[in-house]
Short mmCIF file of C-alpha atoms in Angstrom, two decimals:
data_model
loop_
_atom_site.label_atom_id
_atom_site.label_comp_id
_atom_site.label_asym_id
_atom_site.label_seq_id
_atom_site.Cartn_x
_atom_site.Cartn_y
_atom_site.Cartn_z
CA MET A 1 0.28 0.01 -0.23
CA LEU A 2 1.00 3.63 -0.66
CA LYS A 3 -0.38 6.86 0.89
CA VAL A 4 0.38 10.56 0.20
CA LYS A 5 -0.50 12.74 2.66
CA LYS A 6 0.68 16.61 2.50
CA LEU A 7 3.46 16.43 0.61
CA TYR A 8 5.46 19.36 -0.43
CA LYS A 9 8.40 19.87 -2.28
CA SER A 10 10.63 23.42 -3.23
CA PHE A 11 13.40 23.93 -4.53
CA ARG A 12 16.60 26.45 -3.97
CA LEU A 13 17.02 28.94 -7.16
CA TYR A 14 20.40 30.89 -7.40
CA LYS A 15 21.01 33.39 -9.84
CA LYS A 16 24.32 32.37 -10.24
CA PRO A 17 26.93 29.39 -8.05
CA SER A 18 28.38 31.73 -6.58
CA ASP A 19 25.72 32.54 -4.72
CA ARG A 20 25.63 29.30 -2.62
CA ILE A 21 28.54 30.23 -1.25
CA PHE A 22 27.76 33.51 -0.40
CA GLU A 23 24.71 32.52 0.99
CA VAL A 24 26.79 29.71 3.91
CA LEU A 25 30.06 32.06 4.43
CA PHE A 26 27.54 34.96 5.50
CA ASN A 27 24.23 34.12 6.15
CA SER A 28 22.33 36.18 3.78
CA LYS A 29 19.56 34.45 2.06
CA ARG A 30 20.93 34.54 -1.78
CA HIS A 31 17.93 32.48 -2.84
CA THR A 32 14.19 32.48 -3.85
CA ASN A 33 12.40 29.07 -3.26
CA CYS A 34 10.11 27.37 -6.20
CA GLU A 35 7.39 25.08 -4.72
CA VAL A 36 6.90 22.33 -7.40
CA LEU A 37 4.72 20.65 -5.07
CA LYS A 38 1.78 21.61 -2.90
CA ASN A 39 -0.09 19.40 -0.74
CA ILE A 40 -0.51 16.26 -2.23
CA ASN A 41 -2.30 13.46 -0.80
CA PHE A 42 -3.64 10.17 -2.42
CA ARG A 43 -3.76 6.69 -1.71
CA LEU A 44 -3.17 3.48 -3.46
CA GLY A 45 -4.10 0.42 -1.85
CA PRO A 46 -3.07 -3.35 -3.77
CA GLY A 47 -4.46 -4.42 -7.23
CA GLU A 48 -4.93 -0.47 -7.56
CA SER A 49 -3.45 1.48 -10.94
CA LEU A 50 -2.82 5.40 -10.56
CA GLY A 51 -1.88 7.56 -13.65
CA VAL A 52 -0.71 10.57 -13.10
CA ILE A 53 -1.15 13.47 -16.06
CA GLY A 54 -0.48 16.97 -16.33
CA PRO A 55 1.46 19.31 -18.87
CA ASN A 56 5.29 19.68 -18.45
CA GLY A 57 6.76 21.01 -15.32
CA ALA A 58 3.06 20.03 -13.47
CA GLY A 59 5.51 17.90 -11.18
CA LYS A 60 4.96 14.61 -12.52
CA SER A 61 9.15 13.41 -12.07
CA THR A 62 9.39 14.57 -8.73
CA LEU A 63 6.11 13.64 -7.54
CA LEU A 64 7.52 10.13 -8.30
CA LYS A 65 11.82 10.93 -7.14
CA LEU A 66 9.88 11.71 -3.86
CA ILE A 67 8.30 7.72 -3.73
CA VAL A 68 10.75 5.75 -4.78
CA GLY A 69 13.39 8.16 -2.20
CA ILE A 70 15.32 9.97 -4.68
CA LEU A 71 14.48 13.13 -3.10
CA LEU A 72 13.23 14.14 0.20
CA PRO A 73 10.11 16.05 0.65
CA ASP A 74 10.51 19.19 2.86
CA SER A 75 7.31 18.22 4.23
CA GLY A 76 4.21 15.41 4.97
CA GLN A 77 3.90 11.83 5.23
CA ILE A 78 4.84 8.66 2.12
CA ASP A 79 3.29 5.36 4.23
CA THR A 80 4.57 2.50 1.92
CA SER A 81 4.19 -1.27 2.76
CA GLY A 82 6.09 -4.06 0.80
CA ARG A 83 8.72 -3.71 -1.91
CA ILE A 84 8.62 -0.22 -4.28
CA ALA A 85 10.65 -0.59 -7.58
CA GLY A 86 10.36 2.44 -9.81
CA LEU A 87 11.87 2.85 -13.23
CA VAL A 88 11.78 6.67 -13.00
CA GLU A 89 14.67 8.08 -14.61
CA LEU A 90 16.37 6.46 -17.03
CA GLY A 91 19.66 4.80 -15.61
CA THR A 92 19.09 4.76 -12.07
CA GLY A 93 21.24 2.62 -9.82
CA PHE A 94 23.61 1.85 -13.56
CA ASN A 95 26.95 2.03 -13.88
CA PRO A 96 28.06 3.00 -17.66
CA GLU A 97 31.45 1.10 -17.28
CA LEU A 98 30.14 -2.14 -16.04
CA THR A 99 28.17 -4.72 -18.74
CA GLY A 100 24.97 -5.36 -18.81
CA LEU A 101 25.03 -8.88 -16.76
CA GLU A 102 27.19 -6.59 -13.99
CA ASN A 103 24.32 -4.17 -14.27
CA VAL A 104 21.57 -6.61 -14.00
CA LYS A 105 23.14 -8.27 -10.70
CA ASN A 106 24.31 -4.88 -8.79
CA ASN A 107 20.44 -3.36 -9.50
CA ALA A 108 18.54 -6.25 -8.38
CA LEU A 109 20.71 -6.13 -5.03
CA LEU A 110 19.70 -2.40 -5.17
CA LEU A 111 16.35 -3.03 -5.65
CA GLY A 112 16.19 -5.42 -2.52
CA MET A 113 16.49 -8.79 -4.35
CA SER A 114 18.30 -11.52 -2.06
CA ALA A 115 21.55 -13.43 -3.88
CA ASN A 116 19.52 -16.18 -4.05
CA GLU A 117 16.22 -14.73 -5.41
CA LEU A 118 18.74 -13.14 -7.62
CA ASN A 119 19.79 -16.77 -9.29
CA SER A 120 16.33 -18.10 -9.53
CA LYS A 121 15.36 -15.28 -11.37
CA LEU A 122 18.89 -13.53 -13.32
CA ASP A 123 17.38 -16.20 -16.65
CA ASN A 124 13.89 -14.52 -16.50
CA ILE A 125 15.33 -11.47 -16.82
CA LEU A 126 17.53 -11.92 -19.58
CA ASP A 127 15.07 -13.69 -21.27
CA PHE A 128 12.61 -10.87 -20.79
CA ALA A 129 14.98 -7.91 -21.78
CA GLU A 130 16.28 -10.35 -25.05
CA LEU A 131 19.36 -8.26 -25.71
CA GLY A 132 20.84 -11.43 -26.49
CA PRO A 133 25.64 -11.45 -26.94
CA TYR A 134 25.13 -7.63 -25.47
CA ILE A 135 24.19 -8.10 -22.12
CA GLN A 136 28.20 -8.84 -21.94
CA ASN A 137 29.36 -5.56 -23.81
CA PRO A 138 29.14 -2.50 -21.25
CA LEU A 139 26.60 -0.01 -20.78
CA LYS A 140 27.54 2.95 -22.24
CA THR A 141 27.59 1.16 -25.41
CA TYR A 142 23.97 0.53 -25.63
CA SER A 143 21.02 2.50 -26.55
CA SER A 144 18.73 4.22 -24.59
CA GLY A 145 16.07 1.74 -25.73
CA MET A 146 18.28 -1.02 -24.61
CA VAL A 147 18.88 0.13 -21.66
CA MET A 148 15.35 0.76 -20.91
CA ARG A 149 15.11 -3.49 -21.29
CA LEU A 150 17.64 -4.03 -18.56
CA ALA A 151 15.83 -1.99 -16.66
CA PHE A 152 12.61 -2.56 -16.95
CA ALA A 153 13.38 -6.58 -16.94
CA THR A 154 15.00 -5.65 -13.77
CA ALA A 155 12.21 -3.45 -11.87
CA VAL A 156 9.42 -5.96 -12.58
CA HIS A 157 11.33 -9.47 -11.65
CA SER A 158 11.74 -8.44 -8.48
CA ASP A 159 8.18 -9.08 -7.19
CA PRO A 160 7.43 -5.47 -5.73
CA GLU A 161 4.40 -4.62 -4.28
CA CYS A 162 3.99 -1.38 -6.32
CA PHE A 163 5.63 -0.35 -9.28
CA VAL A 164 6.32 3.03 -10.37
CA VAL A 165 6.94 4.16 -14.09
CA ASP A 166 7.64 7.47 -15.27
CA GLU A 167 8.02 8.09 -19.21
CA ALA A 168 10.85 5.68 -19.48
CA LEU A 169 9.16 3.52 -21.60
CA SER A 170 8.07 6.07 -24.05
CA VAL A 171 11.71 5.30 -25.17
CA GLY A 172 11.78 1.42 -26.15
CA ASP A 173 10.62 0.85 -29.60
CA SER A 174 7.21 -0.23 -30.70
CA TYR A 175 7.18 -4.64 -30.03
CA PHE A 176 9.15 -4.17 -26.62
CA GLN A 177 6.44 -1.38 -25.29
CA GLN A 178 3.80 -3.77 -25.51
CA LYS A 179 5.62 -6.58 -24.20
CA CYS A 180 5.84 -3.94 -20.81
CA ILE A 181 2.25 -2.62 -21.07
CA ARG A 182 1.51 -7.09 -21.15
CA LYS A 183 3.47 -8.03 -18.54
CA ILE A 184 1.66 -4.58 -16.19
CA MET A 185 -1.42 -5.90 -16.99
CA ASP A 186 0.20 -9.31 -15.53
CA PHE A 187 1.25 -7.78 -12.96
CA ARG A 188 -2.19 -6.09 -11.95
CA SER A 189 -4.49 -9.24 -12.11
CA LYS A 190 -2.38 -9.95 -9.37
CA GLY A 191 -2.98 -7.98 -7.18
CA GLY A 192 -0.30 -5.02 -7.72
CA SER A 193 0.31 -1.28 -7.20
CA LEU A 194 0.76 0.71 -10.12
CA LEU A 195 1.83 4.27 -10.33
CA PHE A 196 1.86 4.97 -14.20
CA VAL A 197 2.51 8.82 -15.26
CA SER A 198 2.69 9.31 -19.34
CA HIS A 199 1.46 12.00 -22.08
CA ASP A 200 0.34 8.50 -23.81
CA LEU A 201 -3.60 9.02 -22.64
CA ASN A 202 -4.26 6.09 -24.63
CA ALA A 203 -2.13 3.82 -22.49
CA VAL A 204 -3.37 5.92 -18.93
CA LYS A 205 -6.84 4.98 -19.82
CA LEU A 206 -5.77 1.58 -20.49
CA LEU A 207 -3.94 0.93 -17.60
CA CYS A 208 -4.47 2.73 -14.90
CA SER A 209 -7.98 2.69 -11.99
CA ASN A 210 -8.49 6.27 -11.01
CA VAL A 211 -6.40 8.84 -12.69
CA LEU A 212 -4.59 12.31 -10.81
CA VAL A 213 -3.94 15.25 -13.11
CA LEU A 214 -1.42 17.51 -11.44
CA ASP A 215 -0.95 21.08 -12.57
CA GLU A 216 1.69 23.68 -11.35
CA GLY A 217 1.99 20.98 -8.73
CA GLU A 218 -1.20 20.76 -7.43
CA VAL A 219 -3.94 18.11 -7.46
CA VAL A 220 -6.63 19.52 -9.75
CA ALA A 221 -8.21 16.77 -11.03
CA TYR A 222 -8.74 13.31 -9.12
CA GLU A 223 -11.31 10.54 -10.97
CA ASN A 224 -11.90 8.06 -13.20
CA PRO A 225 -10.00 8.08 -16.26
CA GLU A 226 -12.33 9.58 -18.79
CA GLY A 227 -12.83 12.27 -16.24
CA ALA A 228 -10.02 13.05 -16.04
CA VAL A 229 -8.54 13.32 -19.49
CA ASN A 230 -11.48 14.59 -21.09
CA PHE A 231 -10.07 17.26 -18.04
CA TYR A 232 -6.56 17.43 -18.85
CA ASN A 233 -7.66 18.46 -22.60
CA LYS A 234 -9.11 21.36 -21.25
CA LEU A 235 -6.92 21.94 -18.90
CA ILE A 236 -3.57 22.01 -21.49
CA SER A 237 -6.63 24.08 -23.94
CA ARG A 238 -5.40 27.63 -21.58
CA TYR A 239 -9.11 28.11 -21.85
CA LYS A 240 -10.01 31.66 -21.75
CA PRO A 241 -13.40 33.26 -22.19
CA SER A 242 -13.14 35.71 -25.05
CA VAL A 243 -16.58 36.08 -26.38
CA GLN A 244 -20.16 36.22 -25.14
CA ASP A 245 -21.34 34.49 -22.05
CA SER A 246 -24.44 33.47 -23.98
CA GLU A 247 -21.70 31.30 -26.23
CA ARG A 248 -19.07 30.64 -23.56
CA ASN A 249 -20.50 26.64 -23.29
CA VAL A 250 -22.21 25.89 -26.30
CA SER A 251 -22.76 21.87 -26.06
CA CYS A 252 -20.93 22.08 -22.91
CA GLY A 253 -17.60 22.92 -25.01
CA TYR A 254 -14.52 24.88 -24.44
CA GLY A 255 -11.94 26.68 -25.93
CA THR A 256 -11.34 30.01 -26.35
CA LEU A 257 -14.27 30.59 -28.86
CA ARG A 258 -12.51 32.23 -31.52
CA ALA A 259 -14.83 29.88 -33.96
CA ILE A 260 -17.68 27.89 -33.25
CA ILE A 261 -19.32 24.20 -33.09
CA THR A 262 -23.05 25.14 -33.83
CA GLU A 263 -24.15 21.54 -34.70
CA VAL A 264 -23.00 17.62 -35.20
CA SER A 265 -24.69 14.91 -37.40
CA MET A 266 -24.39 11.77 -38.51
CA ASN A 267 -26.84 11.38 -41.78
CA GLY A 268 -28.45 14.15 -41.25
CA LEU A 269 -29.51 13.31 -36.89
CA THR A 270 -28.50 14.97 -34.16
CA ASP A 271 -30.22 13.19 -31.99
CA ASN A 272 -28.16 10.87 -29.24
CA ASN A 273 -27.95 7.08 -28.96
CA LEU A 274 -28.30 6.89 -32.50
CA LYS A 275 -27.94 3.52 -34.15
CA PHE A 276 -25.95 1.89 -36.57
CA THR A 277 -24.76 -1.16 -38.30
CA SER A 278 -20.83 -2.17 -38.89
CA GLY A 279 -19.49 -1.36 -42.49
CA GLN A 280 -22.57 1.18 -42.63
CA HIS A 281 -21.89 4.35 -45.20
CA VAL A 282 -22.20 7.32 -42.66
CA THR A 283 -21.81 11.02 -43.39
CA LEU A 284 -20.57 13.38 -40.29
CA LYS A 285 -21.04 16.92 -40.99
CA ILE A 286 -19.58 19.82 -38.32
CA LYS A 287 -21.17 23.10 -39.10
CA ILE A 288 -19.29 26.05 -38.30
CA ARG A 289 -18.94 29.41 -37.10
CA CYS A 290 -16.04 31.93 -36.98
CA ASN A 291 -15.84 35.29 -34.50
CA ASP A 292 -12.40 36.00 -36.17
CA ASP A 293 -9.52 35.70 -38.55
CA ILE A 294 -8.24 32.79 -37.70
CA ARG A 295 -4.71 31.59 -39.71
CA ASP A 296 -3.89 27.56 -39.54
CA PHE A 297 -7.62 26.73 -38.56
CA VAL A 298 -7.58 22.58 -37.64
CA ILE A 299 -10.78 21.15 -37.90
CA GLY A 300 -11.03 17.57 -36.23
CA PHE A 301 -13.04 14.37 -34.80
CA MET A 302 -12.21 11.65 -33.15
CA ILE A 303 -14.19 7.92 -32.55
CA ARG A 304 -13.50 7.16 -28.82
CA ASP A 305 -14.63 3.12 -27.45
CA ARG A 306 -16.84 3.00 -24.16
CA PHE A 307 -13.89 2.44 -22.50
CA GLY A 308 -12.35 6.01 -23.10
CA GLN A 309 -9.93 4.10 -26.31
CA ASP A 310 -9.36 5.90 -28.96
CA ILE A 311 -10.47 4.13 -32.37
CA PHE A 312 -9.95 6.31 -34.91
CA GLY A 313 -9.14 10.24 -35.03
CA THR A 314 -8.30 12.35 -37.73
CA ASN A 315 -8.53 16.11 -38.87
CA THR A 316 -7.58 18.82 -41.52
CA TYR A 317 -4.52 18.74 -40.50
CA LEU A 318 -3.60 15.23 -41.62
CA SER A 319 -5.52 15.35 -44.53
CA GLU A 320 -3.09 18.52 -45.56
CA ILE A 321 -5.85 20.67 -45.99
CA ASP A 322 -5.02 24.36 -45.80
CA LEU A 323 -8.07 26.38 -43.74
CA SER A 324 -7.81 30.50 -42.83
CA PRO A 325 -11.50 31.55 -42.72
CA LYS A 326 -12.12 35.34 -42.06
CA LYS A 327 -14.24 36.71 -39.67
CA GLY A 328 -17.84 35.98 -40.30
CA ALA A 329 -17.47 32.54 -42.37
CA ALA A 330 -19.34 29.80 -41.80
CA LEU A 331 -18.21 26.00 -42.61
CA ASP A 332 -19.97 22.89 -43.63
CA VAL A 333 -17.44 20.20 -43.35
CA ASP A 334 -19.17 16.50 -44.42
CA TRP A 335 -16.56 13.43 -43.80
CA ASN A 336 -17.86 10.28 -45.58
CA PHE A 337 -16.56 6.93 -44.34
CA ASP A 338 -17.55 2.98 -43.76
CA LEU A 339 -18.06 3.01 -39.98
CA ASN A 340 -15.70 -0.10 -40.48
CA ILE A 341 -15.84 -1.06 -36.56
CA GLY A 342 -17.06 -3.81 -34.57
CA VAL A 343 -20.38 -4.11 -32.39
CA GLY A 344 -20.91 -1.85 -29.44
CA GLY A 345 -21.16 1.58 -27.71
CA TYR A 346 -18.67 4.97 -29.12
CA SER A 347 -18.53 8.38 -28.78
CA LEU A 348 -17.97 11.45 -31.47
CA SER A 349 -15.61 14.07 -30.21
CA VAL A 350 -15.04 17.43 -32.31
CA ALA A 351 -12.83 19.50 -31.72
CA LEU A 352 -11.45 23.43 -33.41
CA HIS A 353 -7.63 24.06 -33.59
CA ARG A 354 -4.96 26.28 -34.99
CA GLY A 355 -1.80 23.86 -35.52
CA PRO A 356 -0.49 20.25 -35.37
CA ASP A 357 -2.61 19.41 -32.42
CA HIS A 358 -4.87 21.77 -29.82
CA THR A 359 -2.18 23.46 -27.37
CA VAL A 360 -1.43 25.89 -29.70
CA GLU A 361 -4.24 26.95 -29.40
CA CYS A 362 -8.01 24.92 -28.99
CA LEU A 363 -10.82 27.28 -30.25
CA HIS A 364 -13.67 25.05 -29.46
CA TRP A 365 -13.61 21.22 -28.36
CA GLN A 366 -16.72 19.41 -27.28
CA ASP A 367 -15.94 16.33 -25.78
CA ALA A 368 -18.31 12.79 -26.88
CA ALA A 369 -20.97 15.86 -28.75
CA MET A 370 -23.04 12.00 -30.04
CA MET A 371 -23.34 9.16 -28.45
CA PHE A 372 -23.81 6.38 -31.23
CA GLU A 373 -24.53 2.48 -30.85
CA ILE A 374 -23.15 -0.03 -33.68
CA THR A 375 -26.20 -2.91 -33.24
CA GLY A 376 -24.67 -5.46 -36.19
CA PHE A 377 -22.83 -6.31 -39.66
CA SER A 378 -23.23 -5.14 -42.73
CA GLY A 379 -22.24 -7.97 -45.09
CA ASN A 380 -19.76 -10.33 -43.46
CA ALA A 381 -19.48 -10.39 -39.30
CA PHE A 382 -15.60 -10.36 -38.00
CA ALA A 383 -14.35 -10.78 -34.45
CA GLY A 384 -12.71 -7.54 -32.76
CA LEU A 385 -12.41 -3.42 -33.05
CA CYS A 386 -12.21 -2.95 -36.99
CA ARG A 387 -13.10 -4.78 -40.24
CA LEU A 388 -9.22 -4.77 -41.93
CA GLU A 389 -11.69 -6.53 -45.02
CA PRO A 390 -8.91 -8.84 -45.99
CA THR A 391 -8.58 -10.89 -49.30
CA PHE A 392 -7.49 -14.71 -49.36
CA ASN A 393 -7.35 -17.56 -50.95
CA VAL A 394 -7.56 -20.91 -50.30
CA GLN A 395 -5.52 -23.95 -51.92
CA ILE A 396 -6.05 -27.75 -51.45
CA SER A 397 -4.18 -30.61 -52.84
#
């Protein structure tokens, strides 16, 4: 179990290195305090998983370093029971001059494994890392992805009660990332606790039962993954009211509202809880009004399943369509496609923003603007999330 109560952490900032010496010699304050974490509280029980998300500089990595003991808090409590293994900073506890094998042995002992435990698990660690003969090479010859393989394999085989993972997984190749995700899910199913920090919101929604949102060192949201991710998207849009109050909550959306979505329909229908069959052709229409001149205007949509997983999304930027509408312009945008997705419930979110993504400027974002359900199949049935429409040939001899 992990319990964090009233946790605070700040760092001293000096204008120049010599100020540290003058502060000691003359007992005069030469620094300013930068508060990184303020009054952090949460509890993580056995078998639970908590995601931590937030913009850069929110304090996510500092929080994990406090939990695994790399840093000490200014005040507050961190109560733990059982072994905690962390993948916080890539290469922490490793010596670049030693071989991969020597580093595994040293790091395993640092994680609290006994010599007998290490001997019994060494083959499993090396098999999971899949480094082959490179395990005998010095760590300084490894790529960052190879170091991540070694660090993850060692940490996860230490059988911790709580596993702490920062963005280190992002440096691995897609094959090993998927392998790590499967291992983490297996760890959770056996009652292990997970504290997971990532900018990959899909991974957070997949792995975590609850999500904590940090901003400027404070907890600003603590809820289910879908709600927390929606809050995070709203947070990084840096909402600024800029039009009349009557337009501020257009269909429960948010953004600067320099352009607004006035209507969303599928096959001419604006009702929620629409029903379609898999493979059915649909026309998604989005009506937009511009309240200002807008450069690099982007229009997009995202389909999510009932678990909040992104199924498909696209926008005019990805389609290489340049738009720069003028103030007062009205836009009718049509997307035509076949709903080649599996049976189940889905949501459709739509967004207007500037530049490649909504972090430049979110103009208007509507989460779950429409809800619809796939109730059956048009044509042949299939298993899974999507219809890939393969062709095949059978030869019998």
